[in-house]
């Protein structure tokens, strides 16, 4: 905002609220006014506001930000000036040649507050206290700190503007002390003694005092609503600054009223986290014909459904750690689901090298949720809540189990990634202490029963029930009667056609219904906040009943991928009397948001120096816009599933999504995929080449996130051998056999040609109604054709007209004389699996004479109908054409 707009804003504020408008410029300040009046932020003297308030009471309600012993909770940003602790005093010293340096609080979400500290100089230099500050990547790997700063000038300066407000790296002085009325403030700072600086920030009104003397009265335009505190050592030749008594009093906002709540206690919280439940796996969005989720719909009618809810990772353990800490996987370091393995890793580790066919390395993930974090459960416990964890954990066994992270109860105290044995009894769990195991009892029925007991025991005290379901993670089994019921409902043309998975979803939904029924029966529903979410997208790499477990269509990809199908899922938040029943929001939210959101909903303060990468989504729950710039997904791994991607990181900003593939470009540079999700929800068209400016702008956000979170990143692989790298293999993963074989309709693979095409892998062929039908029972359907004559090497185009309800990408191979079919002689193409007819054109670049072609129409189970195929030369002249009008006669 320019200075004219700022002046108009200030004038309007003073007119409406009775603020005192300033007088005239001090004649002794004319030279300084002439020097600084041209700055972007510089106000008109006649429209400045005066601080006429007494200094706030500094005696009660303050928290110390400095322990007097070390720099815990602080980190230096921007330069290399030094900070140390001597005799309980914080000492900052200029390093010649260094940029200005800011000792900054690690917590970066201070909004409304009163801040105070004492400071003096051993050796004069410029200094100050930044507040609501932010940072971004600077030049040459540095970090730029920007935002408002209460100036504290040493005695070599003759402006005497200590207490004025400067816009550090954002346009110069917001509030210079150049008026006649500022004379006392300019004289307030004393040499060789401790000087007290006090800052009050409430909403957009900021005021300062120096040794109790009023100084600045500035109206922020809304650009700096929250941030960190930073103690500045300004660049220069010399200087030493001392600080002590660094304290803050956070000013509470009025809590939202919660009607019908029992006056004696805070609201209860029920957090339901489904496992591997995809965006299309419920009836919330009209994306399924097979699955039945009436209780999830029932939950949605009680609160707000989010259509753009994202997990923090496409895999489970990273997201679970983010829910409990409010931190990004890039910061807490758990980036893969390896927390059940014996090796204990508490800090992520850089990998210097990798296999020769991979251009980037994969960092080693943390394998335990470190007890240094103040978890969501510990917060509830410390505020008088009974805390219980029921279900999956997968963040480490003892001494990293739920019992070490704030939970009073942990059932069934199981550290593994899925159920112990199966979903249907007998199980292999050790810690079901109450009722004996019932033959054929379903695990979700039992878990709901255990949770009901917890609810019944805590009707008169607030509780936090962390209900993390095992469903619908592997192993894939369910109640036999439900499987058979869904087997009769399956449409073989539907993308979702796995009866076992459908039965698993119904049992999951039934358990949610049991919890809702219990809250109603106990009279707790009106005083219980409910959060429902999933830890990642739906599983599309396990083969179950001869097909993928589920389909995330219209989204691309699934669990363990960076496409929308891997990270977008269902989410619902219920707060009776506050959140509108049956409402919907298209605000972008993420797993890291739930912790700060619950704090605000319950009017509970965060710990001093506690930080969050997430934001409170309370504004969205109130039907207001959610002010956030972007969300990030950090996944530096490359599991070989369909639609897999090399180690990468993504950013969502509005309708746009950018994926950075680490070192996937020429000479170790990064490679990018850019999608407009509003126009291309299925992420089929990479717009990176078309919008380079947007790529650059969004990649800066990615870099800032990685720097700010201190992410351990993939490196350029020193062992990389381009000759062993196959770009066509990217995204081509095979289905994992689950052991669930289809009970009906499994086709035998025929090895006789059909219409000249030889089936291979997991498919058979037939011709009917002028189409070539490809019936795939697994992850490797392919068919090949030997050309009647050898064709000389030249650029060719292969076109295919087909419809599919399978999954994954397609691939066309060409067979050169004397060589086998090989991925080096192939081209991958994206396939739309929506049951409609589409035409695809694939460019081929053979280096030698061609004697055959092969097409892999998908890499999943399902039905594909091919209507026509053509092989064209570089001029578009047909070399060979296939249609099937007469082939079946």
mmCIF file of C-alpha atoms in Angstrom, residues 479-819:
data_model
loop_
_atom_site.group_PDB
_atom_site.id
_atom_site.type_symbol
_atom_site.label_atom_id
_atom_site.label_comp_id
_atom_site.label_asym_id
_atom_site.label_seq_id
_atom_site.Cartn_x
_atom_site.Cartn_y
_atom_site.Cartn_z
ATOM 1 C CA UNK A 479 -17.242 -59.736 6.942
ATOM 2 C CA UNK A 480 -18.040 -62.567 4.546
ATOM 3 C CA UNK A 481 -21.716 -61.720 4.303
ATOM 4 C CA UNK A 482 -20.912 -58.127 3.349
ATOM 5 C CA UNK A 483 -18.418 -59.193 0.693
ATOM 6 C CA UNK A 484 -21.033 -61.418 -0.932
ATOM 7 C CA UNK A 485 -23.636 -58.667 -0.713
ATOM 8 C CA UNK A 486 -21.366 -56.238 -2.535
ATOM 9 C CA UNK A 487 -20.280 -58.867 -5.029
ATOM 10 C CA UNK A 488 -23.848 -58.888 -6.288
ATOM 11 C CA UNK A 489 -23.854 -55.071 -6.533
ATOM 12 C CA UNK A 490 -20.604 -54.645 -8.473
ATOM 13 C CA UNK A 491 -20.846 -53.147 -11.943
ATOM 14 C CA UNK A 492 -17.896 -54.605 -13.910
ATOM 15 C CA UNK A 493 -17.682 -51.358 -15.901
ATOM 16 C CA UNK A 494 -17.404 -49.222 -12.775
ATOM 17 C CA UNK A 495 -13.989 -47.939 -11.713
ATOM 18 C CA UNK A 496 -14.819 -48.927 -8.139
ATOM 19 C CA UNK A 497 -15.651 -52.619 -8.332
ATOM 20 C CA UNK A 498 -13.905 -54.322 -5.400
ATOM 21 C CA UNK A 499 -16.496 -56.032 -3.154
ATOM 22 C CA UNK A 500 -14.019 -56.619 -0.322
ATOM 23 C CA UNK A 501 -13.077 -52.950 -0.161
ATOM 24 C CA UNK A 502 -16.737 -51.900 -0.272
ATOM 25 C CA UNK A 503 -17.434 -54.208 2.675
ATOM 26 C CA UNK A 504 -14.499 -52.713 4.579
ATOM 27 C CA UNK A 505 -15.882 -49.209 4.035
ATOM 28 C CA UNK A 506 -19.286 -50.243 5.371
ATOM 29 C CA UNK A 507 -17.734 -51.633 8.576
ATOM 30 C CA UNK A 508 -15.738 -48.422 8.977
ATOM 31 C CA UNK A 509 -18.897 -46.358 8.544
ATOM 32 C CA UNK A 510 -20.796 -48.550 11.021
ATOM 33 C CA UNK A 511 -18.157 -47.855 13.679
ATOM 34 C CA UNK A 512 -18.547 -44.105 13.140
ATOM 35 C CA UNK A 513 -22.294 -44.582 13.563
ATOM 36 C CA UNK A 514 -21.716 -46.355 16.876
ATOM 37 C CA UNK A 515 -19.745 -43.379 18.191
ATOM 38 C CA UNK A 516 -22.391 -40.889 17.053
ATOM 39 C CA UNK A 517 -25.150 -43.001 18.611
ATOM 40 C CA UNK A 518 -23.244 -43.086 21.899
ATOM 41 C CA UNK A 519 -22.739 -39.319 21.983
ATOM 42 C CA UNK A 520 -26.470 -38.904 21.399
ATOM 43 C CA UNK A 521 -27.403 -41.481 24.065
ATOM 44 C CA UNK A 522 -25.133 -39.917 26.690
ATOM 45 C CA UNK A 523 -26.321 -36.384 25.933
ATOM 46 C CA UNK A 524 -22.833 -35.347 24.816
ATOM 47 C CA UNK A 525 -23.467 -34.534 21.154
ATOM 48 C CA UNK A 526 -24.155 -30.827 21.684
ATOM 49 C CA UNK A 527 -20.935 -30.319 23.628
ATOM 50 C CA UNK A 528 -18.546 -32.349 21.489
ATOM 51 C CA UNK A 529 -16.373 -31.016 18.680
ATOM 52 C CA UNK A 530 -15.798 -33.678 16.012
ATOM 53 C CA UNK A 531 -13.040 -33.732 13.401
ATOM 54 C CA UNK A 532 -13.116 -36.349 10.640
ATOM 55 C CA UNK A 533 -10.311 -36.729 8.079
ATOM 56 C CA UNK A 534 -8.103 -39.240 6.255
ATOM 57 C CA UNK A 535 -4.343 -39.712 6.500
ATOM 58 C CA UNK A 536 -3.796 -39.912 2.706
ATOM 59 C CA UNK A 537 -5.497 -40.811 -0.558
ATOM 60 C CA UNK A 538 -7.072 -44.099 -1.561
ATOM 61 C CA UNK A 539 -4.987 -47.195 -2.311
ATOM 62 C CA UNK A 540 -4.600 -47.827 -6.037
ATOM 63 C CA UNK A 541 -1.543 -50.068 -5.948
ATOM 64 C CA UNK A 542 -2.895 -53.170 -4.194
ATOM 65 C CA UNK A 543 -4.734 -55.714 -6.308
ATOM 66 C CA UNK A 544 -7.859 -57.000 -4.562
ATOM 67 C CA UNK A 545 -10.570 -59.163 -6.123
ATOM 68 C CA UNK A 546 -8.796 -58.854 -9.472
ATOM 69 C CA UNK A 547 -8.855 -55.053 -9.506
ATOM 70 C CA UNK A 548 -7.380 -52.098 -7.663
ATOM 71 C CA UNK A 549 -8.631 -51.705 -4.099
ATOM 72 C CA UNK A 550 -10.404 -48.495 -5.116
ATOM 73 C CA UNK A 551 -10.355 -45.665 -7.648
ATOM 74 C CA UNK A 552 -9.879 -41.997 -6.796
ATOM 75 C CA UNK A 553 -11.348 -40.795 -10.105
ATOM 76 C CA UNK A 554 -11.793 -38.066 -11.171
ATOM 77 C CA UNK A 555 -8.539 -37.449 -9.324
ATOM 78 C CA UNK A 556 -5.289 -38.812 -10.701
ATOM 79 C CA UNK A 557 -3.127 -41.245 -8.764
ATOM 80 C CA UNK A 558 -3.506 -42.554 -5.254
ATOM 81 C CA UNK A 559 -1.739 -43.278 -2.011
ATOM 82 C CA UNK A 560 2.049 -42.789 -2.228
ATOM 83 C CA UNK A 561 1.778 -40.373 -5.185
ATOM 84 C CA UNK A 562 1.993 -36.586 -5.351
ATOM 85 C CA UNK A 563 -1.048 -36.266 -7.581
ATOM 86 C CA UNK A 564 -4.379 -35.178 -6.085
ATOM 87 C CA UNK A 565 -5.481 -38.773 -5.578
ATOM 88 C CA UNK A 566 -2.618 -39.247 -3.138
ATOM 89 C CA UNK A 567 -3.227 -36.233 -0.904
ATOM 90 C CA UNK A 568 -6.826 -35.019 -1.226
ATOM 91 C CA UNK A 569 -9.410 -36.634 1.018
ATOM 92 C CA UNK A 570 -12.691 -36.117 2.855
ATOM 93 C CA UNK A 571 -12.818 -33.847 5.919
ATOM 94 C CA UNK A 572 -15.638 -32.716 8.209
ATOM 95 C CA UNK A 573 -15.611 -30.464 11.290
ATOM 96 C CA UNK A 574 -18.549 -30.319 13.713
ATOM 97 C CA UNK A 575 -19.042 -27.723 16.455
ATOM 98 C CA UNK A 576 -22.702 -27.615 17.502
ATOM 99 C CA UNK A 577 -24.158 -24.139 17.673
ATOM 100 C CA UNK A 578 -21.121 -22.566 16.039
ATOM 101 C CA UNK A 579 -20.422 -24.328 12.731
ATOM 102 C CA UNK A 580 -23.408 -24.270 10.394
ATOM 103 C CA UNK A 581 -24.988 -27.699 10.032
ATOM 104 C CA UNK A 582 -24.762 -29.224 6.562
ATOM 105 C CA UNK A 583 -22.471 -26.484 5.282
ATOM 106 C CA UNK A 584 -19.635 -26.812 2.767
ATOM 107 C CA UNK A 585 -16.392 -24.951 2.208
ATOM 108 C CA UNK A 586 -13.920 -24.903 -0.674
ATOM 109 C CA UNK A 587 -11.193 -23.415 1.540
ATOM 110 C CA UNK A 588 -7.874 -25.236 1.224
ATOM 111 C CA UNK A 589 -7.068 -26.951 4.517
ATOM 112 C CA UNK A 590 -4.401 -29.456 5.573
ATOM 113 C CA UNK A 591 -3.668 -31.870 8.421
ATOM 114 C CA UNK A 592 -1.295 -29.366 10.049
ATOM 115 C CA UNK A 593 -4.248 -27.002 10.632
ATOM 116 C CA UNK A 594 -6.190 -29.093 13.144
ATOM 117 C CA UNK A 595 -3.958 -28.399 16.175
ATOM 118 C CA UNK A 596 -4.042 -24.568 15.972
ATOM 119 C CA UNK A 597 -7.731 -24.740 15.046
ATOM 120 C CA UNK A 598 -8.651 -26.705 18.166
ATOM 121 C CA UNK A 599 -6.653 -24.279 20.309
ATOM 122 C CA UNK A 600 -8.695 -21.373 18.983
ATOM 123 C CA UNK A 601 -11.993 -23.245 19.206
ATOM 124 C CA UNK A 602 -11.307 -24.016 22.879
ATOM 125 C CA UNK A 603 -9.649 -20.675 23.758
ATOM 126 C CA UNK A 604 -6.499 -22.471 24.903
ATOM 127 C CA UNK A 605 -3.152 -20.721 24.539
ATOM 128 C CA UNK A 606 -0.252 -22.360 22.770
ATOM 129 C CA UNK A 607 2.934 -22.928 24.731
ATOM 130 C CA UNK A 608 5.504 -20.113 24.803
ATOM 131 C CA UNK A 609 7.710 -20.452 21.715
ATOM 132 C CA UNK A 610 5.457 -23.191 20.302
ATOM 133 C CA UNK A 611 5.217 -22.923 16.541
ATOM 134 C CA UNK A 612 2.847 -24.296 13.936
ATOM 135 C CA UNK A 613 3.183 -24.680 10.199
ATOM 136 C CA UNK A 614 -0.604 -24.880 10.023
ATOM 137 C CA UNK A 615 -3.166 -22.136 10.577
ATOM 138 C CA UNK A 616 -6.453 -21.977 12.422
ATOM 139 C CA UNK A 617 -9.339 -22.653 10.051
ATOM 140 C CA UNK A 618 -11.883 -21.078 12.422
ATOM 141 C CA UNK A 619 -12.600 -18.264 9.908
ATOM 142 C CA UNK A 620 -13.619 -20.873 7.325
ATOM 143 C CA UNK A 621 -15.762 -22.638 9.933
ATOM 144 C CA UNK A 622 -17.499 -19.307 10.495
ATOM 145 C CA UNK A 623 -18.165 -18.927 6.776
ATOM 146 C CA UNK A 624 -15.454 -16.319 6.283
ATOM 147 C CA UNK A 625 -12.528 -16.347 3.828
ATOM 148 C CA UNK A 626 -9.483 -18.244 5.066
ATOM 149 C CA UNK A 627 -6.450 -15.997 4.726
ATOM 150 C CA UNK A 628 -3.586 -18.273 3.733
ATOM 151 C CA UNK A 629 -1.187 -18.047 0.850
ATOM 152 C CA UNK A 630 -0.370 -21.672 0.162
ATOM 153 C CA UNK A 631 0.008 -25.219 1.470
ATOM 154 C CA UNK A 632 2.944 -27.552 0.868
ATOM 155 C CA UNK A 633 3.464 -31.300 0.549
ATOM 156 C CA UNK A 634 7.003 -32.588 1.038
ATOM 157 C CA UNK A 635 7.571 -36.177 -0.131
ATOM 158 C CA UNK A 636 11.248 -36.931 -0.905
ATOM 159 C CA UNK A 637 10.575 -40.583 -1.791
ATOM 160 C CA UNK A 638 9.752 -42.617 -4.893
ATOM 161 C CA UNK A 639 7.803 -45.803 -4.082
ATOM 162 C CA UNK A 640 7.192 -47.781 -7.320
ATOM 163 C CA UNK A 641 3.396 -47.538 -7.451
ATOM 164 C CA UNK A 642 1.239 -46.529 -10.432
ATOM 165 C CA UNK A 643 1.635 -42.795 -11.117
ATOM 166 C CA UNK A 644 4.738 -42.624 -8.917
ATOM 167 C CA UNK A 645 7.034 -39.640 -9.116
ATOM 168 C CA UNK A 646 10.705 -39.110 -8.191
ATOM 169 C CA UNK A 647 11.379 -37.284 -4.880
ATOM 170 C CA UNK A 648 9.372 -34.085 -4.986
ATOM 171 C CA UNK A 649 7.607 -31.257 -3.177
ATOM 172 C CA UNK A 650 4.424 -29.431 -4.154
ATOM 173 C CA UNK A 651 2.638 -26.178 -3.426
ATOM 174 C CA UNK A 652 -1.074 -25.410 -3.783
ATOM 175 C CA UNK A 653 -1.955 -21.755 -4.256
ATOM 176 C CA UNK A 654 -5.527 -20.956 -5.198
ATOM 177 C CA UNK A 655 -6.486 -23.022 -8.242
ATOM 178 C CA UNK A 656 -2.848 -23.730 -9.100
ATOM 179 C CA UNK A 657 -0.579 -26.591 -8.094
ATOM 180 C CA UNK A 658 3.153 -26.785 -8.781
ATOM 181 C CA UNK A 659 5.234 -29.916 -8.269
ATOM 182 C CA UNK A 660 9.022 -29.611 -8.094
ATOM 183 C CA UNK A 661 10.807 -32.871 -8.973
ATOM 184 C CA UNK A 662 14.193 -32.575 -7.313
ATOM 185 C CA UNK A 663 17.064 -32.549 -9.837
ATOM 186 C CA UNK A 664 14.908 -34.086 -12.571
ATOM 187 C CA UNK A 665 15.901 -31.530 -15.191
ATOM 188 C CA UNK A 666 19.053 -31.005 -17.266
ATOM 189 C CA UNK A 667 22.366 -30.946 -15.391
ATOM 190 C CA UNK A 668 20.772 -31.546 -12.006
ATOM 191 C CA UNK A 669 18.274 -28.697 -12.239
ATOM 192 C CA UNK A 670 14.745 -29.206 -10.981
ATOM 193 C CA UNK A 671 11.842 -30.299 -13.186
ATOM 194 C CA UNK A 672 8.309 -28.959 -12.786
ATOM 195 C CA UNK A 673 4.685 -29.951 -13.301
ATOM 196 C CA UNK A 674 2.118 -27.148 -13.189
ATOM 197 C CA UNK A 675 -1.627 -27.778 -13.133
ATOM 198 C CA UNK A 676 -4.704 -25.586 -12.963
ATOM 199 C CA UNK A 677 -6.971 -27.744 -10.808
ATOM 200 C CA UNK A 678 -10.063 -25.690 -11.549
ATOM 201 C CA UNK A 679 -9.822 -26.549 -15.239
ATOM 202 C CA UNK A 680 -7.894 -29.818 -14.965
ATOM 203 C CA UNK A 681 -8.792 -31.683 -11.776
ATOM 204 C CA UNK A 682 -7.324 -34.877 -13.220
ATOM 205 C CA UNK A 683 -3.886 -33.239 -13.689
ATOM 206 C CA UNK A 684 -3.501 -34.296 -17.318
ATOM 207 C CA UNK A 685 -2.038 -31.109 -18.812
ATOM 208 C CA UNK A 686 1.317 -29.868 -17.562
ATOM 209 C CA UNK A 687 1.303 -26.083 -18.027
ATOM 210 C CA UNK A 688 4.842 -25.443 -16.765
ATOM 211 C CA UNK A 689 6.231 -24.546 -20.191
ATOM 212 C CA UNK A 690 3.272 -22.268 -20.907
ATOM 213 C CA UNK A 691 3.460 -20.318 -17.638
ATOM 214 C CA UNK A 692 7.155 -19.906 -16.696
ATOM 215 C CA UNK A 693 6.484 -16.796 -14.581
ATOM 216 C CA UNK A 694 3.965 -18.659 -12.443
ATOM 217 C CA UNK A 695 6.377 -21.570 -12.077
ATOM 218 C CA UNK A 696 9.074 -19.184 -10.891
ATOM 219 C CA UNK A 697 6.749 -17.421 -8.450
ATOM 220 C CA UNK A 698 5.376 -20.636 -6.942
ATOM 221 C CA UNK A 699 8.801 -22.259 -6.814
ATOM 222 C CA UNK A 700 9.971 -19.360 -4.670
ATOM 223 C CA UNK A 701 7.241 -20.312 -2.200
ATOM 224 C CA UNK A 702 8.526 -23.888 -2.220
ATOM 225 C CA UNK A 703 12.072 -22.729 -1.588
ATOM 226 C CA UNK A 704 10.939 -20.468 1.230
ATOM 227 C CA UNK A 705 9.078 -23.388 2.837
ATOM 228 C CA UNK A 706 12.083 -25.686 2.596
ATOM 229 C CA UNK A 707 14.405 -23.051 4.043
ATOM 230 C CA UNK A 708 12.032 -22.078 6.829
ATOM 231 C CA UNK A 709 11.361 -25.682 7.879
ATOM 232 C CA UNK A 710 15.050 -26.641 7.575
ATOM 233 C CA UNK A 711 14.064 -29.579 5.383
ATOM 234 C CA UNK A 712 16.666 -32.258 4.690
ATOM 235 C CA UNK A 713 16.470 -32.418 0.905
ATOM 236 C CA UNK A 714 17.324 -34.876 -1.857
ATOM 237 C CA UNK A 715 20.702 -34.183 -3.435
ATOM 238 C CA UNK A 716 22.021 -34.719 -6.934
ATOM 239 C CA UNK A 717 22.966 -38.407 -7.008
ATOM 240 C CA UNK A 718 26.737 -38.700 -7.437
ATOM 241 C CA UNK A 719 26.286 -42.256 -8.744
ATOM 242 C CA UNK A 720 23.758 -41.292 -11.420
ATOM 243 C CA UNK A 721 24.380 -42.973 -14.778
ATOM 244 C CA UNK A 722 22.175 -41.503 -17.546
ATOM 245 C CA UNK A 723 22.581 -44.702 -19.538
ATOM 246 C CA UNK A 724 20.747 -46.594 -16.803
ATOM 247 C CA UNK A 725 17.942 -44.064 -16.414
ATOM 248 C CA UNK A 726 14.676 -44.771 -18.213
ATOM 249 C CA UNK A 727 12.376 -41.738 -18.259
ATOM 250 C CA UNK A 728 9.567 -43.841 -19.724
ATOM 251 C CA UNK A 729 9.439 -45.873 -16.515
ATOM 252 C CA UNK A 730 8.439 -42.848 -14.446
ATOM 253 C CA UNK A 731 4.874 -43.314 -13.231
ATOM 254 C CA UNK A 732 4.744 -46.929 -14.357
ATOM 255 C CA UNK A 733 4.254 -49.063 -11.266
ATOM 256 C CA UNK A 734 2.890 -52.561 -10.855
ATOM 257 C CA UNK A 735 -0.001 -53.612 -8.684
ATOM 258 C CA UNK A 736 0.899 -55.507 -5.540
ATOM 259 C CA UNK A 737 -0.856 -58.822 -5.149
ATOM 260 C CA UNK A 738 -2.910 -58.917 -1.978
ATOM 261 C CA UNK A 739 -3.808 -62.577 -2.024
ATOM 262 C CA UNK A 740 -7.473 -61.783 -2.660
ATOM 263 C CA UNK A 741 -8.163 -63.566 -5.918
ATOM 264 C CA UNK A 742 -11.360 -62.782 -7.794
ATOM 265 C CA UNK A 743 -14.038 -65.274 -6.948
ATOM 266 C CA UNK A 744 -15.972 -64.783 -10.148
ATOM 267 C CA UNK A 745 -15.309 -63.988 -13.739
ATOM 268 C CA UNK A 746 -11.530 -64.379 -13.762
ATOM 269 C CA UNK A 747 -10.397 -64.747 -17.364
ATOM 270 C CA UNK A 748 -7.776 -67.237 -18.442
ATOM 271 C CA UNK A 749 -4.981 -65.583 -20.382
ATOM 272 C CA UNK A 750 -5.193 -66.672 -24.013
ATOM 273 C CA UNK A 751 -1.963 -66.830 -25.966
ATOM 274 C CA UNK A 752 -3.506 -67.007 -29.420
ATOM 275 C CA UNK A 753 -3.618 -63.829 -31.505
ATOM 276 C CA UNK A 754 -6.949 -62.033 -31.801
ATOM 277 C CA UNK A 755 -7.335 -59.855 -34.897
ATOM 278 C CA UNK A 756 -3.571 -60.187 -35.284
ATOM 279 C CA UNK A 757 -2.814 -58.907 -31.774
ATOM 280 C CA UNK A 758 -1.087 -61.229 -29.300
ATOM 281 C CA UNK A 759 -2.204 -60.760 -25.667
ATOM 282 C CA UNK A 760 0.362 -60.804 -22.893
ATOM 283 C CA UNK A 761 0.785 -60.181 -19.196
ATOM 284 C CA UNK A 762 -2.475 -59.973 -17.292
ATOM 285 C CA UNK A 763 -4.986 -59.687 -20.108
ATOM 286 C CA UNK A 764 -6.952 -61.644 -22.657
ATOM 287 C CA UNK A 765 -8.532 -60.392 -25.890
ATOM 288 C CA UNK A 766 -11.821 -60.817 -27.682
ATOM 289 C CA UNK A 767 -13.679 -59.035 -30.479
ATOM 290 C CA UNK A 768 -17.376 -58.174 -30.344
ATOM 291 C CA UNK A 769 -19.529 -55.368 -31.739
ATOM 292 C CA UNK A 770 -16.625 -53.994 -33.790
ATOM 293 C CA UNK A 771 -14.347 -53.428 -30.795
ATOM 294 C CA UNK A 772 -11.275 -55.208 -29.471
ATOM 295 C CA UNK A 773 -11.945 -55.966 -25.816
ATOM 296 C CA UNK A 774 -9.010 -56.085 -23.421
ATOM 297 C CA UNK A 775 -9.886 -57.779 -20.124
ATOM 298 C CA UNK A 776 -7.136 -57.171 -17.574
ATOM 299 C CA UNK A 777 -6.926 -59.013 -14.276
ATOM 300 C CA UNK A 778 -3.849 -57.233 -12.959
ATOM 301 C CA UNK A 779 -1.192 -54.608 -13.412
ATOM 302 C CA UNK A 780 0.475 -55.615 -16.686
ATOM 303 C CA UNK A 781 -1.938 -55.847 -19.628
ATOM 304 C CA UNK A 782 -0.279 -55.592 -23.033
ATOM 305 C CA UNK A 783 -0.824 -56.661 -26.633
ATOM 306 C CA UNK A 784 1.637 -56.756 -29.531
ATOM 307 C CA UNK A 785 1.427 -56.884 -33.343
ATOM 308 C CA UNK A 786 4.017 -57.999 -35.910
ATOM 309 C CA UNK A 787 3.924 -55.715 -38.941
ATOM 310 C CA UNK A 788 3.585 -57.498 -42.311
ATOM 311 C CA UNK A 789 6.570 -55.535 -43.636
ATOM 312 C CA UNK A 790 9.558 -53.915 -41.963
ATOM 313 C CA UNK A 791 9.239 -50.110 -41.880
ATOM 314 C CA UNK A 792 12.320 -47.917 -42.186
ATOM 315 C CA UNK A 793 13.286 -45.703 -39.255
ATOM 316 C CA UNK A 794 11.513 -42.343 -39.150
ATOM 317 C CA UNK A 795 9.303 -40.343 -36.861
ATOM 318 C CA UNK A 796 5.955 -42.107 -36.486
ATOM 319 C CA UNK A 797 2.632 -41.483 -34.783
ATOM 320 C CA UNK A 798 0.541 -44.204 -33.174
ATOM 321 C CA UNK A 799 -3.118 -43.320 -32.573
ATOM 322 C CA UNK A 800 -5.607 -45.341 -30.562
ATOM 323 C CA UNK A 801 -9.311 -44.753 -29.991
ATOM 324 C CA UNK A 802 -10.486 -46.504 -26.835
ATOM 325 C CA UNK A 803 -12.529 -46.355 -23.658
ATOM 326 C CA UNK A 804 -11.388 -47.675 -20.275
ATOM 327 C CA UNK A 805 -12.418 -48.214 -16.683
ATOM 328 C CA UNK A 806 -8.978 -49.482 -15.689
ATOM 329 C CA UNK A 807 -6.275 -47.348 -14.077
ATOM 330 C CA UNK A 808 -2.796 -45.930 -14.582
ATOM 331 C CA UNK A 809 -0.988 -44.625 -17.629
ATOM 332 C CA UNK A 810 -0.523 -46.218 -21.046
ATOM 333 C CA UNK A 811 2.628 -47.002 -23.001
ATOM 334 C CA UNK A 812 3.433 -47.725 -26.658
ATOM 335 C CA UNK A 813 6.554 -49.710 -27.617
ATOM 336 C CA UNK A 814 8.137 -50.235 -31.031
ATOM 337 C CA UNK A 815 10.220 -53.288 -31.909
ATOM 338 C CA UNK A 816 13.312 -52.607 -33.970
ATOM 339 C CA UNK A 817 14.832 -55.404 -36.065
ATOM 340 C CA UNK A 818 17.015 -57.640 -33.925
ATOM 341 C CA UNK A 819 15.975 -55.993 -30.654
#
